[in-house]
Amino acid sequence: MRKKILLPDGTVIRNMGIGTWYMGDLLSTRNEEIECIRYALDNGINLIDTAEMYGNGNSESLIGEAIRGYERKSLFIVSKVLPSNAGRNRIFKSCENTLKRLGTNYLDMYLLHWRGIISLDETIECMEELKASGKIKCWGVSNMDIDDMFEITHVAKGDQCQVNQVLYHLGSRGIEYSLKPFTDSRNIPTMAYCPLAQGGRLKDKLLRSKSVIKISEKYGISPIQVLLCFTLSQENMISIPKASKLKHMKENIQCLDIILDEEDIKLLNSEFSAPNKKIPLDIE
Ligand SMILES: NC(=O)c1ccc[n+]([C@@H]2O[C@H](COP(=O)([O-])OP(=O)(O)OC[C@H]3O[C@@H](n4cnc5c(N)ncnc54)[C@H](OP(=O)(O)O)[C@@H]3O)[C@@H](O)[C@H]2O)c1
């Protein structure tokens, strides 16, 4: 299902992007990975998610190669700084290195990958300086649970946080209890990572479940595509599935044209309900 997502700063983005963890690590798969990214860019997807951590910069370098020739302003590039680099002494250099690998002079969004020992105030102050210098257009966070989000929205300039990127898929719906309602109330969209439960590896029973199979048969799609259709059906959420095989990328883009109806969602909810109490944020 196609949706437009409004960021707190007024920017509008689409509800699906390209995940790139583990891409760019092997020479043997490089060409197909580049082909996948370009296929997505040529077919209406413009958000690319990466991180300095992914292959120690390999993913950013691969993206740099894949986006050569594309108009920069047609793209929305998201990268992440490691918590250990998120202080005043390292973040500016980290950002510079990320830009160099990507072959660009700004990021559309820079995320704190997860919370470390550096204070949120310091990281946010630096993010705002990067914004003022034009190196990044906006910033957000990742892997933050409700207490962290509460803190972020209460520190100076914390209201500039544009997104929280967290794990979310049909078999892991803990964020629906209180985290997502809280960020939704602040108009902060959720960016769902592992929307395919890593191809089912994170919860293999998902792909064998009755409800998923029934819906996959109804629409003539695969069980994995049902997982993606489920996250794409959520409000205020951007899904960033990763596909390094062209066949997979095509199937994922096809999901944008499938609309799960109320009955489908009810069926999925009956087998994989959201928890009715707070559970710790899943990270895998
Ligand atoms: N912020 C964080 O801490 C964090 C953590 C994890 C991930 N992320 C981001 O989120 C992205 C997505 O998460 P993820 O890569 O871990 O997992 P994912 O997107 O849930 O799953 C990726 C796996 O699913 C396979 N796949 C993709 N499309 C498929 C299809 N149509 N049919 C069958 N299999 C398919 C891929 O295979 P092929 O690659 O072989 O096509 C790959 O093995 C990452 O790439 C990264 O950008 C962020």
Coordinates of C-alpha atoms and ligand atoms in Angstrom, one line a residue:
M1 CA 0.0 0.0 0.0
R2 CA 1.4 3.4 -1.0
K3 CA 1.3 6.1 1.6
K4 CA 2.8 9.5 2.1
I5 CA 4.5 10.1 5.4
L6 CA 4.8 13.6 6.9
L7 CA 7.9 14.3 8.9
P8 CA 7.7 16.8 11.8
D9 CA 9.7 19.3 9.8
G10 CA 7.1 19.2 7.0
T11 CA 9.0 17.0 4.6
V12 CA 6.9 14.4 2.8
I13 CA 8.4 11.0 2.1
R14 CA 7.1 7.7 0.9
N15 CA 6.3 4.7 3.1
M16 CA 9.0 2.4 1.6
G17 CA 12.7 2.6 1.3
I18 CA 15.7 0.4 0.6
G19 CA 17.5 -1.4 3.4
T20 CA 21.2 -2.1 2.7
W21 CA 22.7 -4.0 5.7
Y22 CA 25.3 -6.5 4.4
M23 CA 25.2 -5.0 0.9
G24 CA 28.6 -4.1 -0.6
D25 CA 30.5 -6.7 1.4
L26 CA 31.2 -9.2 -1.5
L27 CA 32.6 -8.5 -4.9
S28 CA 30.7 -11.5 -6.3
T29 CA 27.2 -10.0 -5.5
R30 CA 28.1 -6.3 -6.1
N31 CA 26.7 -6.0 -9.6
E32 CA 23.3 -7.4 -8.7
E33 CA 23.1 -5.3 -5.5
I34 CA 23.7 -2.1 -7.6
E35 CA 21.1 -3.3 -10.1
C36 CA 18.6 -3.8 -7.2
I37 CA 19.2 -0.3 -5.9
R38 CA 18.9 1.2 -9.4
Y39 CA 15.8 -0.8 -10.1
A40 CA 14.2 0.6 -7.0
L41 CA 15.2 4.1 -7.8
D42 CA 13.8 3.8 -11.3
N43 CA 10.5 2.4 -9.9
G44 CA 9.4 5.0 -7.5
I45 CA 11.5 4.3 -4.4
N46 CA 13.9 7.1 -3.4
L47 CA 14.8 6.5 0.3
I48 CA 18.0 4.5 0.9
D49 CA 18.9 3.5 4.4
T50 CA 22.5 2.8 5.4
A51 CA 25.0 3.2 8.3
E52 CA 28.7 3.7 8.8
M53 CA 28.6 0.4 10.7
Y54 CA 27.4 -1.6 7.7
G55 CA 30.4 -3.5 6.4
N56 CA 32.5 -0.7 8.0
G57 CA 31.5 1.7 5.2
N58 CA 31.0 -0.9 2.5
S59 CA 27.3 -0.3 2.2
E60 CA 27.8 3.5 1.9
S61 CA 30.4 3.0 -0.8
L62 CA 28.2 0.7 -2.7
I63 CA 25.3 3.2 -2.6
G64 CA 27.7 5.9 -3.7
E65 CA 28.4 3.8 -6.8
A66 CA 24.7 2.9 -7.4
I67 CA 23.4 6.5 -7.2
R68 CA 26.0 8.0 -9.6
G69 CA 24.1 9.7 -12.4
Y70 CA 20.9 10.2 -10.4
E71 CA 19.8 13.7 -9.6
R72 CA 20.8 14.2 -5.9
K73 CA 17.7 16.0 -5.0
S74 CA 15.5 13.2 -6.2
L75 CA 17.0 10.9 -3.5
F76 CA 16.5 10.7 0.3
I77 CA 19.6 9.2 1.9
V78 CA 19.6 8.1 5.5
S79 CA 22.7 7.1 7.3
K80 CA 23.6 6.4 10.9
V81 CA 26.4 7.3 13.3
L82 CA 27.6 4.7 15.8
P83 CA 27.0 5.6 19.4
S84 CA 30.8 5.6 20.1
N85 CA 31.2 8.3 17.4
A86 CA 28.2 10.4 18.4
G87 CA 30.0 12.8 20.6
R88 CA 31.5 16.2 19.7
N89 CA 35.0 14.8 19.3
R90 CA 34.0 12.3 16.5
I91 CA 30.7 12.9 15.0
F92 CA 31.8 15.6 12.5
K93 CA 34.5 13.4 11.1
S94 CA 32.2 10.4 11.0
C95 CA 29.6 12.4 9.0
E96 CA 32.4 13.7 6.6
N97 CA 33.6 10.1 6.0
T98 CA 30.0 8.9 5.3
L99 CA 29.5 11.8 2.8
K100 CA 32.8 10.9 1.1
R101 CA 31.8 7.2 0.7
L102 CA 28.4 8.2 -0.6
G103 CA 29.9 10.7 -2.9
T104 CA 27.5 13.4 -1.8
N105 CA 27.8 16.7 0.1
Y106 CA 24.7 16.2 2.4
L107 CA 22.6 13.6 4.0
D108 CA 18.8 13.9 4.0
M109 CA 18.6 12.3 7.5
Y110 CA 21.3 11.3 10.0
L111 CA 20.3 8.8 12.8
L112 CA 21.9 8.0 16.1
H113 CA 22.2 4.2 15.6
W114 CA 21.4 3.3 19.2
R115 CA 22.0 4.9 22.6
G116 CA 25.5 4.7 24.0
I117 CA 27.3 6.5 26.8
I118 CA 27.4 9.9 25.2
S119 CA 24.6 12.2 26.5
L120 CA 21.7 12.8 24.2
D121 CA 22.1 16.5 24.8
E122 CA 25.6 16.4 23.3
T123 CA 24.6 14.3 20.3
I124 CA 21.5 16.5 19.6
E125 CA 23.6 19.7 19.9
C126 CA 26.0 18.2 17.3
M127 CA 23.2 17.1 15.0
E128 CA 21.8 20.6 15.1
E129 CA 25.3 22.0 14.2
L130 CA 25.5 19.5 11.3
K131 CA 22.1 20.8 10.1
A132 CA 23.2 24.4 10.4
S133 CA 26.3 23.7 8.3
G134 CA 24.2 22.0 5.6
K135 CA 25.9 18.6 6.0
I136 CA 22.5 17.0 7.0
K137 CA 19.0 18.1 6.3
C138 CA 17.5 16.5 9.5
W139 CA 18.2 14.0 12.2
G140 CA 16.5 11.2 14.0
V141 CA 17.2 8.2 16.2
S142 CA 17.2 4.4 16.1
N143 CA 16.5 1.6 18.6
M144 CA 15.0 4.0 21.2
D145 CA 12.4 2.7 23.6
I146 CA 9.7 4.9 25.2
D147 CA 11.9 6.2 28.1
D148 CA 14.6 7.3 25.6
M149 CA 12.0 9.0 23.4
F150 CA 10.4 10.7 26.3
E151 CA 13.9 12.1 27.3
I152 CA 14.7 13.1 23.7
T153 CA 11.5 15.0 23.3
H154 CA 12.3 16.9 26.5
V155 CA 15.9 18.0 25.9
A156 CA 16.8 21.2 24.0
K157 CA 16.0 20.9 20.3
G158 CA 14.8 17.3 21.0
D159 CA 11.6 18.4 19.2
Q160 CA 13.7 18.3 16.0
C161 CA 13.8 14.5 16.0
Q162 CA 12.2 13.3 12.8
V163 CA 12.0 9.6 13.1
N164 CA 12.6 6.5 15.3
Q165 CA 13.9 3.5 13.4
V166 CA 13.1 0.3 15.3
L167 CA 12.6 -3.4 14.6
Y168 CA 9.0 -4.1 13.6
H169 CA 7.4 -7.0 11.7
L170 CA 4.2 -9.1 12.0
G171 CA 5.8 -11.4 14.6
S172 CA 7.3 -8.5 16.7
R173 CA 4.7 -5.9 17.5
G174 CA 5.8 -4.7 20.9
I175 CA 6.2 -1.1 19.8
E176 CA 2.4 -0.9 19.3
Y177 CA 1.8 -1.0 23.1
S178 CA 3.2 2.3 24.1
L179 CA 6.3 3.4 22.1
K180 CA 4.5 4.0 18.8
P181 CA 1.4 5.6 20.4
F182 CA 3.9 8.0 22.1
T183 CA 5.9 8.9 19.0
D184 CA 2.7 9.1 16.9
S185 CA 1.4 11.6 19.5
R186 CA 4.5 13.7 18.7
N187 CA 4.0 13.2 15.0
I188 CA 7.3 11.3 14.8
P189 CA 7.1 8.5 12.2
T190 CA 8.4 5.0 12.8
M191 CA 10.9 3.5 10.4
A192 CA 10.5 -0.2 10.5
Y193 CA 13.6 -2.3 10.1
C194 CA 13.5 -6.1 9.5
P195 CA 10.0 -5.7 8.1
L196 CA 10.5 -9.2 6.5
A197 CA 11.7 -10.7 9.8
Q198 CA 15.0 -11.1 7.8
G199 CA 13.3 -13.3 5.2
G200 CA 11.5 -15.2 8.0
R201 CA 14.7 -16.1 9.8
L202 CA 13.8 -14.1 12.9
K203 CA 10.6 -16.1 13.3
D204 CA 10.3 -19.0 11.0
K205 CA 6.8 -19.9 12.1
L206 CA 5.6 -16.7 10.4
L207 CA 6.0 -18.1 7.0
R208 CA 4.2 -21.3 7.8
S209 CA 1.3 -19.7 9.6
K210 CA -2.2 -20.3 8.4
S211 CA -3.2 -16.6 8.2
V212 CA -0.1 -15.6 6.3
I213 CA -0.5 -18.5 3.8
K214 CA -4.2 -17.8 3.4
I215 CA -3.6 -14.2 2.5
S216 CA -0.6 -15.1 0.2
E217 CA -3.0 -17.4 -1.7
K218 CA -5.7 -14.7 -1.9
Y219 CA -3.4 -12.2 -3.6
G220 CA -1.2 -14.6 -5.4
I221 CA 1.9 -13.4 -3.5
S222 CA 4.5 -15.1 -1.3
P223 CA 4.3 -15.3 2.5
I224 CA 7.3 -12.8 2.7
Q225 CA 5.3 -10.3 0.6
V226 CA 2.4 -10.7 3.1
L227 CA 4.8 -9.6 5.8
L228 CA 5.8 -6.5 3.9
C229 CA 2.2 -5.7 3.0
F230 CA 1.4 -5.9 6.7
T231 CA 4.0 -3.2 7.7
L232 CA 3.1 -1.1 4.7
S233 CA -0.5 -1.1 5.9
Q234 CA 0.5 0.6 9.2
E235 CA 0.0 4.3 9.7
N236 CA 2.9 6.7 10.1
M237 CA 5.4 4.0 9.3
I238 CA 8.1 3.7 6.7
S239 CA 9.3 0.1 5.8
I240 CA 12.9 -0.4 4.7
P241 CA 13.1 -4.0 3.5
K242 CA 16.5 -5.1 2.1
A243 CA 16.7 -7.1 -1.1
S244 CA 20.0 -7.9 -2.8
K245 CA 18.3 -10.2 -5.4
L246 CA 16.5 -8.5 -8.2
K247 CA 13.6 -10.9 -8.0
H248 CA 13.1 -10.0 -4.4
M249 CA 13.3 -6.3 -5.1
K250 CA 10.7 -6.6 -7.8
E251 CA 8.4 -8.6 -5.4
N252 CA 8.8 -6.0 -2.7
I253 CA 8.0 -3.1 -5.0
Q254 CA 4.9 -5.0 -6.2
C255 CA 3.6 -4.9 -2.5
L256 CA 3.0 -1.2 -2.9
D257 CA 0.1 -2.0 -5.1
I258 CA -1.5 -4.5 -2.8
I259 CA -4.0 -3.3 -0.2
L260 CA -4.8 -5.6 2.6
D261 CA -8.4 -5.2 3.6
E262 CA -9.9 -5.2 7.1
E263 CA -10.6 -8.9 7.0
D264 CA -7.0 -9.7 6.2
I265 CA -5.7 -7.5 9.0
K266 CA -8.2 -9.1 11.4
L267 CA -7.0 -12.5 10.4
L268 CA -3.3 -11.6 10.9
N269 CA -4.2 -10.0 14.3
S270 CA -5.9 -13.2 15.4
E271 CA -2.7 -15.2 15.0
F272 CA -0.1 -12.5 15.7
S273 CA -1.7 -9.9 18.0
A274 CA 0.1 -6.9 19.4
P275 CA 1.0 -7.4 23.1
N276 CA -1.3 -6.1 25.8
K277 CA 1.5 -5.1 28.1
K278 CA 4.9 -3.4 27.8
I279 CA 7.7 -5.6 26.6
P280 CA 11.3 -4.6 26.0
L281 CA 12.1 -3.3 22.5
D282 CA 13.2 -6.1 20.2
I283 CA 16.5 -5.7 18.4
E284 CA 16.6 -9.0 16.7
Ligands
LIG1 N1 18.7 0.6 12.9 C1 19.1 -0.7 13.1 O1 19.7 -1.1 14.2 C2 18.9 -1.7 12.0 C3 19.0 -3.1 12.3 C4 18.8 -4.0 11.3 C5 18.4 -3.5 10.0 N2 18.3 -2.2 9.8 C6 18.0 -1.6 8.4 O2 16.8 -2.3 8.0 C7 17.0 -3.0 6.7 C8 16.1 -4.2 6.7 O3 16.4 -5.1 7.7 P1 17.2 -6.5 7.4 O4 18.0 -6.3 6.2 O5 17.9 -6.9 8.6 O6 16.0 -7.5 7.2 P2 14.7 -7.7 6.2 O7 14.6 -6.5 5.3 O8 13.6 -8.0 7.1 O9 15.1 -9.0 5.4 C9 16.1 -9.1 4.5 C10 16.2 -10.5 4.0 O10 15.0 -10.9 3.3 C11 15.3 -11.3 2.0 N3 14.3 -10.9 1.1 C12 14.0 -9.6 0.7 N4 13.0 -9.6 -0.1 C13 12.5 -10.9 -0.2 C14 11.5 -11.5 -0.9 N5 10.6 -10.7 -1.7 N6 11.3 -12.8 -0.8 C15 12.1 -13.6 -0.1 N7 13.2 -13.0 0.6 C16 13.3 -11.7 0.5 C17 16.6 -10.8 1.7 O11 17.3 -11.6 0.7 P3 18.3 -11.1 -0.4 O12 19.1 -10.0 0.2 O13 19.0 -12.3 -0.8 O14 17.4 -10.5 -1.5 C18 17.3 -10.8 3.0 O15 17.9 -12.0 3.3 C19 18.5 -3.3 6.8 O16 19.0 -3.7 5.5 C20 19.1 -2.0 7.3 O17 19.1 -1.0 6.3 C21 18.5 -1.3 10.8

